[in-house]
CSV table of C-alpha atoms in Angstrom, one decimal:
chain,number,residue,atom,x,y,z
A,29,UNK,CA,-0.9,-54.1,14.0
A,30,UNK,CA,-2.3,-54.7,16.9
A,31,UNK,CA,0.1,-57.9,18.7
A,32,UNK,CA,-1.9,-58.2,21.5
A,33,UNK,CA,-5.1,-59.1,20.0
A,34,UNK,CA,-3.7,-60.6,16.7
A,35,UNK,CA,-1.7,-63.4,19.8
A,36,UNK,CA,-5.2,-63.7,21.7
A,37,UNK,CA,-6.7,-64.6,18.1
A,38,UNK,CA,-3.8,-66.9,17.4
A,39,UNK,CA,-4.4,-68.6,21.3
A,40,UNK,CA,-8.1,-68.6,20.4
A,41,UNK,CA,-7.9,-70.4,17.1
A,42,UNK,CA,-5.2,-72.3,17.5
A,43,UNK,CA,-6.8,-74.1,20.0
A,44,UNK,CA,-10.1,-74.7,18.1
A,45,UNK,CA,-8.1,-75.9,15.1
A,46,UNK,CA,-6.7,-79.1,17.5
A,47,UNK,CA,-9.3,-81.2,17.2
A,48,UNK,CA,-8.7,-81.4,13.4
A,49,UNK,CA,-5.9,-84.4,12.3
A,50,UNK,CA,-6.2,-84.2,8.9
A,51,UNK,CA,-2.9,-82.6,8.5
A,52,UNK,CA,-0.4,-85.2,8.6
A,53,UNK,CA,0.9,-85.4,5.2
A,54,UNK,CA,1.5,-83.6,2.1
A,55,UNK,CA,3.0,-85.6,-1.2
A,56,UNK,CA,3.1,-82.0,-2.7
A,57,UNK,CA,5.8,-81.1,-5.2
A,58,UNK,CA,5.9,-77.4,-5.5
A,59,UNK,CA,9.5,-75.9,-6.5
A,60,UNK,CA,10.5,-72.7,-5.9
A,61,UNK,CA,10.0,-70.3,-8.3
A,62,UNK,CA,11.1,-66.8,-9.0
A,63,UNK,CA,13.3,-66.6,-6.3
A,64,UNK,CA,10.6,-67.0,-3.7
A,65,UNK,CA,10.0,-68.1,-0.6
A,66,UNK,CA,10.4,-72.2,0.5
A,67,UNK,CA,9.0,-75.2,-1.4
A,68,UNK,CA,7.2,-78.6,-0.7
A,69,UNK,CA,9.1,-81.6,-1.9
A,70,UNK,CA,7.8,-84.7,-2.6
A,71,UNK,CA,8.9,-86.9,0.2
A,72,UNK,CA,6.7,-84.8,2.2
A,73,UNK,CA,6.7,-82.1,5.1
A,74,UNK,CA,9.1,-82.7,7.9
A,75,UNK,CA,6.9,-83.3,10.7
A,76,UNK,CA,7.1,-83.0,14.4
A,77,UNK,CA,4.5,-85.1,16.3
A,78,UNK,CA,2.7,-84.2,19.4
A,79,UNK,CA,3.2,-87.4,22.3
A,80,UNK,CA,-0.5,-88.0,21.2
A,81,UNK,CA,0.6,-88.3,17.6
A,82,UNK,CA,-1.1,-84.8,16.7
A,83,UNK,CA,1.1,-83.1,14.0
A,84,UNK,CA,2.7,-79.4,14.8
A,85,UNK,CA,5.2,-78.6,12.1
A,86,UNK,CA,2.2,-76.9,10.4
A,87,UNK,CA,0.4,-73.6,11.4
A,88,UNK,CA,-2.5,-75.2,12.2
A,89,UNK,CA,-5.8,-72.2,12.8
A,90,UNK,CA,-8.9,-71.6,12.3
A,91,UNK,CA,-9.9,-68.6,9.8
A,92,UNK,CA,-12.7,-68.3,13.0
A,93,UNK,CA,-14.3,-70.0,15.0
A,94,UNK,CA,-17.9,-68.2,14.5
A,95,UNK,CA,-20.1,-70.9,13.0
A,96,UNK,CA,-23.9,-71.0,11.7
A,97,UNK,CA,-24.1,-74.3,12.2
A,98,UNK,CA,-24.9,-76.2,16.1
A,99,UNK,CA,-23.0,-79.7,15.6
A,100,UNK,CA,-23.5,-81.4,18.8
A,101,UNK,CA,-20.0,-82.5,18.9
A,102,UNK,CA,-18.4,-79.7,17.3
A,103,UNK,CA,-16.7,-77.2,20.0
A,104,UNK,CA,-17.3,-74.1,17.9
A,105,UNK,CA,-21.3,-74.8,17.3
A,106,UNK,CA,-22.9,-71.7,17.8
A,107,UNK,CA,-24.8,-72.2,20.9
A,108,UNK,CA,-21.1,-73.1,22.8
A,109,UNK,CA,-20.3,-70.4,25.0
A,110,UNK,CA,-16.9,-69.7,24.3
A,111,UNK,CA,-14.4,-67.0,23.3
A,112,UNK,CA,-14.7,-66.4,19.2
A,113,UNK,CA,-12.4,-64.8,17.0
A,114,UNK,CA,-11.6,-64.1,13.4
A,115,UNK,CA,-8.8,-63.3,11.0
A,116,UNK,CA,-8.7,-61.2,8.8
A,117,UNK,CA,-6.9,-62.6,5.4
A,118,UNK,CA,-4.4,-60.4,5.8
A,119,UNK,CA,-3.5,-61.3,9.0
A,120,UNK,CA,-3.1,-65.2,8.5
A,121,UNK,CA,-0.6,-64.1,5.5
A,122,UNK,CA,1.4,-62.3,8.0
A,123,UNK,CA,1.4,-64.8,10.5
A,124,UNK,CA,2.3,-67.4,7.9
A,125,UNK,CA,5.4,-65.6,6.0
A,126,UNK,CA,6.3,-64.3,10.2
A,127,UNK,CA,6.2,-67.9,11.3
A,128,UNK,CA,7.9,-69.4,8.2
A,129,UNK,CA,11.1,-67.0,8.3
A,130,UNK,CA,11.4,-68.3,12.0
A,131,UNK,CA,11.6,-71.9,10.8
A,132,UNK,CA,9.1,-72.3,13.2
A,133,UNK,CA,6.2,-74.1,10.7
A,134,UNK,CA,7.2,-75.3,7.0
A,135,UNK,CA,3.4,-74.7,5.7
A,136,UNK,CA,0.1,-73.9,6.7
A,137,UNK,CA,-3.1,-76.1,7.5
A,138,UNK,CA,-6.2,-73.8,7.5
A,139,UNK,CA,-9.7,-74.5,8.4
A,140,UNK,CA,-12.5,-72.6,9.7
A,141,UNK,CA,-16.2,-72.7,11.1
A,142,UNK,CA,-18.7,-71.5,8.5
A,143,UNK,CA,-19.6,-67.5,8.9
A,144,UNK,CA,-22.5,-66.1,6.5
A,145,UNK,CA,-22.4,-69.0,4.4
A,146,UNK,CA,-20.2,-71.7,3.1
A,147,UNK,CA,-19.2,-69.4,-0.5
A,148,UNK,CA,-18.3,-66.6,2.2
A,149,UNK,CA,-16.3,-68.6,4.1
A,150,UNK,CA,-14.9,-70.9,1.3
A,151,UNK,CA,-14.0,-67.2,-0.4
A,152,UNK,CA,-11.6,-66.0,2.3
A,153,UNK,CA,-10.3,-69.5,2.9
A,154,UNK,CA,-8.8,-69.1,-0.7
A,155,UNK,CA,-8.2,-65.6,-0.6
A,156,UNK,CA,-5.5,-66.7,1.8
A,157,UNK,CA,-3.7,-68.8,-0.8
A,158,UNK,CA,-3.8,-66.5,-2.9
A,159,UNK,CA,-2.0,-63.8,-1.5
A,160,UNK,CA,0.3,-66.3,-0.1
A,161,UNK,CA,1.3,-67.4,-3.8
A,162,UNK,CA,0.8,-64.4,-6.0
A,163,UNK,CA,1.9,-61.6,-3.4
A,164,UNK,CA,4.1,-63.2,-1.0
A,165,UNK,CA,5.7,-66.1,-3.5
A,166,UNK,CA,5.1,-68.9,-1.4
A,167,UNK,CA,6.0,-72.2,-2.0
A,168,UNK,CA,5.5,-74.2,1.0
A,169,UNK,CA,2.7,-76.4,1.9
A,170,UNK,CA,-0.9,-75.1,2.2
A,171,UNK,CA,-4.0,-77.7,3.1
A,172,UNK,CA,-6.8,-76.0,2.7
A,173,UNK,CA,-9.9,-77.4,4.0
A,174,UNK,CA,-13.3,-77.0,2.0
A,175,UNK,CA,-16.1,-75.6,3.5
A,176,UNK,CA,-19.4,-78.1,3.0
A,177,UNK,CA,-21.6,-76.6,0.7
A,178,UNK,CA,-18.9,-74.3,-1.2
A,179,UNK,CA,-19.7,-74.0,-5.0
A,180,UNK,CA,-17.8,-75.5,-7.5
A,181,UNK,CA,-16.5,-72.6,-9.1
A,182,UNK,CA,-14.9,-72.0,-5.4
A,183,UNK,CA,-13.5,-75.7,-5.6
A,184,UNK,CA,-12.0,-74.8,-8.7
A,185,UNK,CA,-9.8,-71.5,-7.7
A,186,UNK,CA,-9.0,-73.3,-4.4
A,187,UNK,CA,-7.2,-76.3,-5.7
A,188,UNK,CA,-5.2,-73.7,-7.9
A,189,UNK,CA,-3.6,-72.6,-4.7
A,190,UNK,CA,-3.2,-75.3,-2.4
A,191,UNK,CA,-2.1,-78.3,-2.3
A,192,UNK,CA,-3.9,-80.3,-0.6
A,193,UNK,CA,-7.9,-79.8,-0.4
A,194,UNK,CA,-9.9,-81.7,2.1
A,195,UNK,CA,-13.4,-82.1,3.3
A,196,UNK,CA,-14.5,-83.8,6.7
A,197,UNK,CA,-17.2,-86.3,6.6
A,198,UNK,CA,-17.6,-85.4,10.6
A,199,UNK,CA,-20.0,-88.3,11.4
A,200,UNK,CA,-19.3,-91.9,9.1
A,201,UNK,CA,-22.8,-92.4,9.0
A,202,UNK,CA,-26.0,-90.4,7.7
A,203,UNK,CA,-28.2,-91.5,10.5
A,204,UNK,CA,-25.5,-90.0,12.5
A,205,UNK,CA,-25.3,-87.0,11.3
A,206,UNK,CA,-28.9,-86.0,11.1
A,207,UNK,CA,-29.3,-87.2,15.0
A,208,UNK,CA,-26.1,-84.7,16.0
A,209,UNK,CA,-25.8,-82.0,13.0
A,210,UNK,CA,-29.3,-82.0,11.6
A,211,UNK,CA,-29.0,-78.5,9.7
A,212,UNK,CA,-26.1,-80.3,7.6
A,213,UNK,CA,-27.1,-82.6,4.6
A,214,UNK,CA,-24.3,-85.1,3.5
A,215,UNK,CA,-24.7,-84.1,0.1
A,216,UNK,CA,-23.3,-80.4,1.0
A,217,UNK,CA,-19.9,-82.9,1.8
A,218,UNK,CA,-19.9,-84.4,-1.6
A,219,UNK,CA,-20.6,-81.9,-4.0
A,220,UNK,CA,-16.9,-79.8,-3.2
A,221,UNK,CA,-15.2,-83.8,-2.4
A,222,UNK,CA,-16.7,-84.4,-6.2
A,223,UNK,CA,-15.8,-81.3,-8.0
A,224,UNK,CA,-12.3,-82.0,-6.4
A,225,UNK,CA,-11.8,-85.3,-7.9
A,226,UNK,CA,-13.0,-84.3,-11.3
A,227,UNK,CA,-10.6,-81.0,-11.2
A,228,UNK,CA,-7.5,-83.7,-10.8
A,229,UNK,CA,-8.5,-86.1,-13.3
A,230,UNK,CA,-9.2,-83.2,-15.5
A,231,UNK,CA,-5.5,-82.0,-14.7
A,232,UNK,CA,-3.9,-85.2,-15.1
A,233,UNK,CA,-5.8,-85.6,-18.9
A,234,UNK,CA,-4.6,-81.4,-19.9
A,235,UNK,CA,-1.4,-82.4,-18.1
A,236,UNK,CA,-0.3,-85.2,-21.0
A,237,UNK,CA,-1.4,-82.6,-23.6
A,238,UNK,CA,-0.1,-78.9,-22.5
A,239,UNK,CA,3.5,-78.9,-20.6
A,240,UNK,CA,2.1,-75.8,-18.6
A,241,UNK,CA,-0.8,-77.1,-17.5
A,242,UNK,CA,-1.5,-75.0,-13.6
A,243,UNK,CA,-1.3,-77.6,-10.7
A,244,UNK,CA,-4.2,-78.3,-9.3
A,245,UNK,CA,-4.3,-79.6,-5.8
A,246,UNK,CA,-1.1,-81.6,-6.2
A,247,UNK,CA,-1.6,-83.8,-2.7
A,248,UNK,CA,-4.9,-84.8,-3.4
A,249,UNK,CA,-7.4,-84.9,-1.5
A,250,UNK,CA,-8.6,-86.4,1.9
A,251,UNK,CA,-11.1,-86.7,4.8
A,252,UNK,CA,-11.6,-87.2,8.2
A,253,UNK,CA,-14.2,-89.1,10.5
A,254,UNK,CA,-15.1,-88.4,14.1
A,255,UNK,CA,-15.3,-91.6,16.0
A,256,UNK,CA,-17.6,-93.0,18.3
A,257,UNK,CA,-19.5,-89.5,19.2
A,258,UNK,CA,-22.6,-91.9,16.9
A,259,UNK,CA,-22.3,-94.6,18.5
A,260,UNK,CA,-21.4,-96.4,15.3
A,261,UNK,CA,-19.7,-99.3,14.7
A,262,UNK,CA,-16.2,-100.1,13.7
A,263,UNK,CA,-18.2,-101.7,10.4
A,264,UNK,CA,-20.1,-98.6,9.7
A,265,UNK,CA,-17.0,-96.6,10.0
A,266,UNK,CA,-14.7,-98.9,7.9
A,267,UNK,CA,-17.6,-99.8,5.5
A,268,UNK,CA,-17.5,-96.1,4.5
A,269,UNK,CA,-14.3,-94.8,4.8
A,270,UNK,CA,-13.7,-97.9,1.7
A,271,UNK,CA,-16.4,-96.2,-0.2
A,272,UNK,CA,-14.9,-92.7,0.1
A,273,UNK,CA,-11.7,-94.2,-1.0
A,274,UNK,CA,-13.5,-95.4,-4.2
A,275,UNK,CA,-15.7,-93.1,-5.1
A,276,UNK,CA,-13.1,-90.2,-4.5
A,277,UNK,CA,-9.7,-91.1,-5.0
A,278,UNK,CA,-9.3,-89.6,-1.5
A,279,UNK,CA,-5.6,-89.8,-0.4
A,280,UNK,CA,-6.4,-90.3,3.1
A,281,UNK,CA,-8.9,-91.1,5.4
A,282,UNK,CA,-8.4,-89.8,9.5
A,283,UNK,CA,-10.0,-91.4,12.3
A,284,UNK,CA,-10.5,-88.8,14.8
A,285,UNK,CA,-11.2,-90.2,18.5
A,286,UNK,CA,-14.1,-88.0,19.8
A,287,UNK,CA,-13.4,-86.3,23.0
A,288,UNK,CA,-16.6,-85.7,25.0
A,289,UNK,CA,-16.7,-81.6,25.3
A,290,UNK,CA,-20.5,-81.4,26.1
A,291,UNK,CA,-23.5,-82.8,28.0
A,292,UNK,CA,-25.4,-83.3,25.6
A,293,UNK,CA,-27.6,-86.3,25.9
A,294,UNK,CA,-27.2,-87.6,22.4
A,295,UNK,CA,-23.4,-87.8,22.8
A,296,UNK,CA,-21.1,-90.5,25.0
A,297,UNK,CA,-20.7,-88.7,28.8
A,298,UNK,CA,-17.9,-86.3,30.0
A,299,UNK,CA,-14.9,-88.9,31.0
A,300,UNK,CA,-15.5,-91.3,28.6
A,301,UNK,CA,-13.1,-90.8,25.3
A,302,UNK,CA,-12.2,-93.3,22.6
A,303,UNK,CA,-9.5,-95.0,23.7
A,304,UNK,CA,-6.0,-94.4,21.3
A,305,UNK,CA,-6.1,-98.4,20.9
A,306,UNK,CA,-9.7,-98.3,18.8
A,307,UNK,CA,-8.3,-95.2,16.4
A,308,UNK,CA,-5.1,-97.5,16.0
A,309,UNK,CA,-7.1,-100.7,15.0
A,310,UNK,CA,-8.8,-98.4,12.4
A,311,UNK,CA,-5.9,-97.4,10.9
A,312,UNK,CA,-4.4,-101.0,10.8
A,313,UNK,CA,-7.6,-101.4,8.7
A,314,UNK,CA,-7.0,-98.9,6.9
A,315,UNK,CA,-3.8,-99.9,6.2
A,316,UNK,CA,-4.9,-103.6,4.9
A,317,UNK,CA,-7.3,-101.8,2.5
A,318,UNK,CA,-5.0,-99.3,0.7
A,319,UNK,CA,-1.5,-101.5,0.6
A,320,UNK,CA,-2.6,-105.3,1.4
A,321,UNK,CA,-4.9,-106.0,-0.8
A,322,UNK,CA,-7.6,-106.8,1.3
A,323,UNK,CA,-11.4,-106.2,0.9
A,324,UNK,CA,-13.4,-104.6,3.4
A,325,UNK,CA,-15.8,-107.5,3.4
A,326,UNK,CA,-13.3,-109.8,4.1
A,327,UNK,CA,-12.2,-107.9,7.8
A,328,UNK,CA,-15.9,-106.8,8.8
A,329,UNK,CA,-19.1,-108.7,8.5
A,330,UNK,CA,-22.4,-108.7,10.3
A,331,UNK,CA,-21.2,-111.3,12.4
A,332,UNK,CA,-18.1,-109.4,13.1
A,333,UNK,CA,-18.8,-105.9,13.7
A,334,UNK,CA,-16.1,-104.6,15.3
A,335,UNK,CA,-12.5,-104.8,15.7
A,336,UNK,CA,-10.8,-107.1,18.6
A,337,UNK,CA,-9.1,-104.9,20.9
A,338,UNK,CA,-6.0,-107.5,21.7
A,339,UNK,CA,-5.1,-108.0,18.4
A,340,UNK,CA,-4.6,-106.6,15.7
A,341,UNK,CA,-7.3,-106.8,12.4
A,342,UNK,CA,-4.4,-109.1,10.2
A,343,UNK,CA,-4.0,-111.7,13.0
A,344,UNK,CA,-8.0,-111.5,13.5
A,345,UNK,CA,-8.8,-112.6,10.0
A,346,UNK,CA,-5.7,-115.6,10.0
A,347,UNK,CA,-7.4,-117.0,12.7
A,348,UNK,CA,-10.6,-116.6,11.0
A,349,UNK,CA,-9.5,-118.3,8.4
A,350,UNK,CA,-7.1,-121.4,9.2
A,351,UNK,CA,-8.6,-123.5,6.8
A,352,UNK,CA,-6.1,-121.1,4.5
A,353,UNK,CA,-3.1,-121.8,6.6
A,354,UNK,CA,0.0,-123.1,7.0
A,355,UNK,CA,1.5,-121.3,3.5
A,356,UNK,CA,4.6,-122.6,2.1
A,357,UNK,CA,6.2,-119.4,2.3
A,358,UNK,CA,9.1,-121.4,-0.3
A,359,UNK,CA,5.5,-121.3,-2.8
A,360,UNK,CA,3.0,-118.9,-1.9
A,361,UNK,CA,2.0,-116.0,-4.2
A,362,UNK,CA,2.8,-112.4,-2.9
A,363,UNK,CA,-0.9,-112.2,-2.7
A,364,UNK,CA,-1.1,-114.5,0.3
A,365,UNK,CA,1.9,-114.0,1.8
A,366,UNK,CA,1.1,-110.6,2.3
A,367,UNK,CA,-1.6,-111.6,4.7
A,368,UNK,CA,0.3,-113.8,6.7
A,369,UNK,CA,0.7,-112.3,10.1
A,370,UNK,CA,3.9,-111.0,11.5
A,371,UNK,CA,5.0,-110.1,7.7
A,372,UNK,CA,4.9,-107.1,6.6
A,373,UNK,CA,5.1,-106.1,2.8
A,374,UNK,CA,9.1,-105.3,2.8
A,375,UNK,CA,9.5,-108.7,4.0
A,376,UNK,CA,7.2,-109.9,1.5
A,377,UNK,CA,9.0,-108.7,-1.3
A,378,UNK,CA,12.3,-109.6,0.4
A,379,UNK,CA,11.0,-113.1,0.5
A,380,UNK,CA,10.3,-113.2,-3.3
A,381,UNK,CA,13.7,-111.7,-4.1
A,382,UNK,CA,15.5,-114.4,-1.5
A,383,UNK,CA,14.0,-117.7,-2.5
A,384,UNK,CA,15.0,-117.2,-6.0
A,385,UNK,CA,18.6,-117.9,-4.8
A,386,UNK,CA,17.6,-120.8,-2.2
A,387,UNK,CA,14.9,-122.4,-0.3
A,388,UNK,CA,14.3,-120.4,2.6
A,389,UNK,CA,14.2,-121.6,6.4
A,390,UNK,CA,13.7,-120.3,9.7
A,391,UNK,CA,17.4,-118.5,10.3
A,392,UNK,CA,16.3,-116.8,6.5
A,393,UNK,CA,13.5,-115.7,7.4
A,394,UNK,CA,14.1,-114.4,10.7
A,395,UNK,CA,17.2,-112.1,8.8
A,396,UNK,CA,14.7,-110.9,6.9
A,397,UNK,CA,12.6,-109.0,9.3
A,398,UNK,CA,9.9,-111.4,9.7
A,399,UNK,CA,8.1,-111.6,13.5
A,400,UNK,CA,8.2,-115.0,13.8
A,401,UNK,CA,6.5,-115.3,17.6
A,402,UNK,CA,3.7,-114.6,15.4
A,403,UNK,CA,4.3,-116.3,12.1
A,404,UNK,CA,5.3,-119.6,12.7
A,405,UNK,CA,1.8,-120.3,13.6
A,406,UNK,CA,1.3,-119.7,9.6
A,407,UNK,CA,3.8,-120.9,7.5
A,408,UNK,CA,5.9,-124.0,6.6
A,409,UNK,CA,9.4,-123.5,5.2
A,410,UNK,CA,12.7,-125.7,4.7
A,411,UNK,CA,13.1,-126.7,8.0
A,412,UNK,CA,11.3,-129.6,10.0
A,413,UNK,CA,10.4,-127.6,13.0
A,414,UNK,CA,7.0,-126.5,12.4
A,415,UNK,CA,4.2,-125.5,14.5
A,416,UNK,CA,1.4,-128.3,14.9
A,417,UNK,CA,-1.9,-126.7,12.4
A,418,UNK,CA,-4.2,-128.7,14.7
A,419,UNK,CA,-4.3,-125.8,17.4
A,420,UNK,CA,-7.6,-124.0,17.6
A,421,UNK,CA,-7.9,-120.3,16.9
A,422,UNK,CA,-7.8,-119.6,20.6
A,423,UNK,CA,-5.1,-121.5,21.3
A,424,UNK,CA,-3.3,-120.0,18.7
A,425,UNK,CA,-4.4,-116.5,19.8
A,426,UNK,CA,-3.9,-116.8,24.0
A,427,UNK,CA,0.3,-118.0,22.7
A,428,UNK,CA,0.4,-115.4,20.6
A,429,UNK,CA,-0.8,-113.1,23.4
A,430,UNK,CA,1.7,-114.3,26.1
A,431,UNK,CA,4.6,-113.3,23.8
A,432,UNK,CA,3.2,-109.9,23.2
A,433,UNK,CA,4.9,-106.9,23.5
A,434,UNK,CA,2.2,-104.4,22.6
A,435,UNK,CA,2.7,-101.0,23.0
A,436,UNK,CA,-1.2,-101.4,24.4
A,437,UNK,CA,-0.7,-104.3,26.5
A,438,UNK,CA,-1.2,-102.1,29.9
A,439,UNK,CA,-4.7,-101.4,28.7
A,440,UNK,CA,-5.4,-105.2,28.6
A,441,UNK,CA,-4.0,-105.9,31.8
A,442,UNK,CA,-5.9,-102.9,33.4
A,443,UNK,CA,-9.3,-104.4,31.7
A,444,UNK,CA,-8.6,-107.8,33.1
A,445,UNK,CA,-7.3,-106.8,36.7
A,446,UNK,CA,-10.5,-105.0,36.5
A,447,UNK,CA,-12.9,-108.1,35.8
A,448,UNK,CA,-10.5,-110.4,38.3
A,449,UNK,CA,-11.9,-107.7,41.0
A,450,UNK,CA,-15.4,-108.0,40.4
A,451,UNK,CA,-15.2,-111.8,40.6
């Protein structure tokens, strides 16, 4: 072997494969088996976390970064000039078991750019798993991700071997996507994220009928979006990353800041990234879609397009909506007071549990984990201090705001010492 050259591969790919963030969690249970090597439990990997929130306790490469395709915001398009390299199958295994023995990585995360064509591609990509399970008996984590355009009968063999299969979207919208990839179709996406979700509900039907069913893609599926490379808005992003959740049973969905790499006149200028703050208010979205019960409708609209910056999307909709407010948190449903700000859904059910026993009041709910600077603009409970309901959203908002203590709150004050010098 060849150290040299397989290390100026790994540099090479490794740093290609950065861009992706799709890796973040598994859900997998695989035990070991046959005295092999490691296994993926199902509270998850143990990750380690970049200061920009990237995860790194995965290897995390590219098969290569050779690609047909010319994605304007993709660093591997073909017309890039830039140092390319491959793998060969054999050599990921290698690095994988080398890497794992270290306790460096506890699974692997492979992508790739598309060589030849998608089945070509999608064919290596699996023969990877493979021989990871059937030669070297490993039983750590694998995320594989499926090439656009792969055939089913790909799909099917892949999910046999990994655990987690995923597909990126790339660009949220179609317009998007034919302005900056227009040699992709969006239906080359959905076939491989369709044959996915049939293959699991497939499994879980056989799985109630034959003990020794094979897994099949045990931590699901998921997706992720490049943001703001299309100029789209928070709407467009949010409005389909609630029908990928539906249509697919996706487990995730990743919101991927774009970071300008080209000059490219169809894509935002050199200098000029997606602040952290706007991927953050997408997955507080998010967030509110999959565990709040909250419709997409009800946070976005045509009127309201995007997210506010200095607040987060909860608070935005409370204040949209004080005609709903104050709740009796001694009465309320869990429904509702799930979407009172400043309570999240352990205090909710702590709430439920605790007023059973008594009516609650401020001290009670303060023990319970509740951010009141926020609440109390919400809520009535067994006390007669109470926060007057005849303030106006803004007011409301600008106390709120005073008493914040945002991780984010720099970026505001640099926006308004900005505007204070202009005047």
């Amino acid at each position: 072997m060849n150290y040299e050259r397989i290390k100026e591969k790994l540099d090479i790919l490794a740093d290609a494969a950065k861009y992706d963030v799709s890796c973040s969690s598994s859900g997998s249970t695989r035990t070991n088996k046959n005295k092999g090597l490691g296994n993926s439990s199902s509270s998850g990997i143990c990750h380690t976390y970049t200061e920009d929130g990237r995860c790194v306790s995965l290897l995390k490469i590219l098969l290569t970064n050779h690609c047909i395709f010319n994605c304007a915001y993709c660093v591997t398009r073909k017309s890039n000039d830039i140092k390319r390299a491959a793998f060969k199958v054999q050599e990921v295994v290698d690095l994988t078991i080398a890497f794992y023995r270290r306790n460096y990585i506890e699974g692997l995360f492979l992508s790739s750019g598309i060589f030849k064509n998608p089945d070509y591609t999608m064919e290596r990509l699996i023969g990877v798993a493979k021989k990871l399970r059937l030669e070297e008996n490993f039983n750590g984590y694998i995320h594989l991700k499926s090439i656009p355009g792969a055939s089913d009968e790909l799909m099917r063999e892949a999910g046999l071997y990994a655990d987690r299969l995923s597909v990126n979207i790339e660009i949220p919208t179609e317009k998007g996507l034919k302005l900056l990839a227009p040699d992709k179709d969006r239906k080359d996406f959905i076939m491989p994220m369709n044959k996915v979700k049939n293959e699991i509900i497939q499994y879980k039907n056989d799985k109630r009928k034959f003990k020794n069913t094979p897994l099949y893609a045990p931590a699901g599926q998921s997706t992720q979006m490049i943001i703001g490379a299309g100029g789209e808005t928070d709407a467009e992003i949010m409005y389909s990353s609630a029908y990928f959740y539906k249509q697919f049973n996706l487990k995730r969905v990743y919101y991927s800041g774009y970071i300008p790499i080209s000059y490219d006149e169809r894509l935002p200028a050199i200098g000029t990234e997606v602040p952290l703050l706007r991927e953050n208010r997408l997955y507080q979205t998010d967030w509110l879609l999959r565990f709040y019960g909250f419709d997409i409708r009800e946070l976005l609209t045509p009127e309201h397009p995007n997210l506010d910056s200095d607040i987060d999307p909860k608070l935005s909709w409370a204040l949209r909506h004080l005609d709903l407010f104050p709740l009796d948190i001694n009465k309320a449903d869990k429904f509702m007071l799930a979407r009172i700000p400043g309570v999240g859904l352990k205090s909710v059910n702590k709430i439920i549990q605790a007023r059973r026993f008594r009516r609650l009041n401020w001290d009670h709910l303060k023990a319970l984990g509740i951010a009141s600077n926020r609440a109390k603009y919400f809520i009535l409970c067994n006390s007669g201090e109470y926060e007057s309901k005849d303030r106006t959203a803004a007011q409301i908002k600008g106390l709120i705001l005073q008493n914040s203590t945002s991780k984010f709150r720099k970026t505001f004050d640099q926006q308004l010492n900005l505007f204070n010098s202009i005047n």
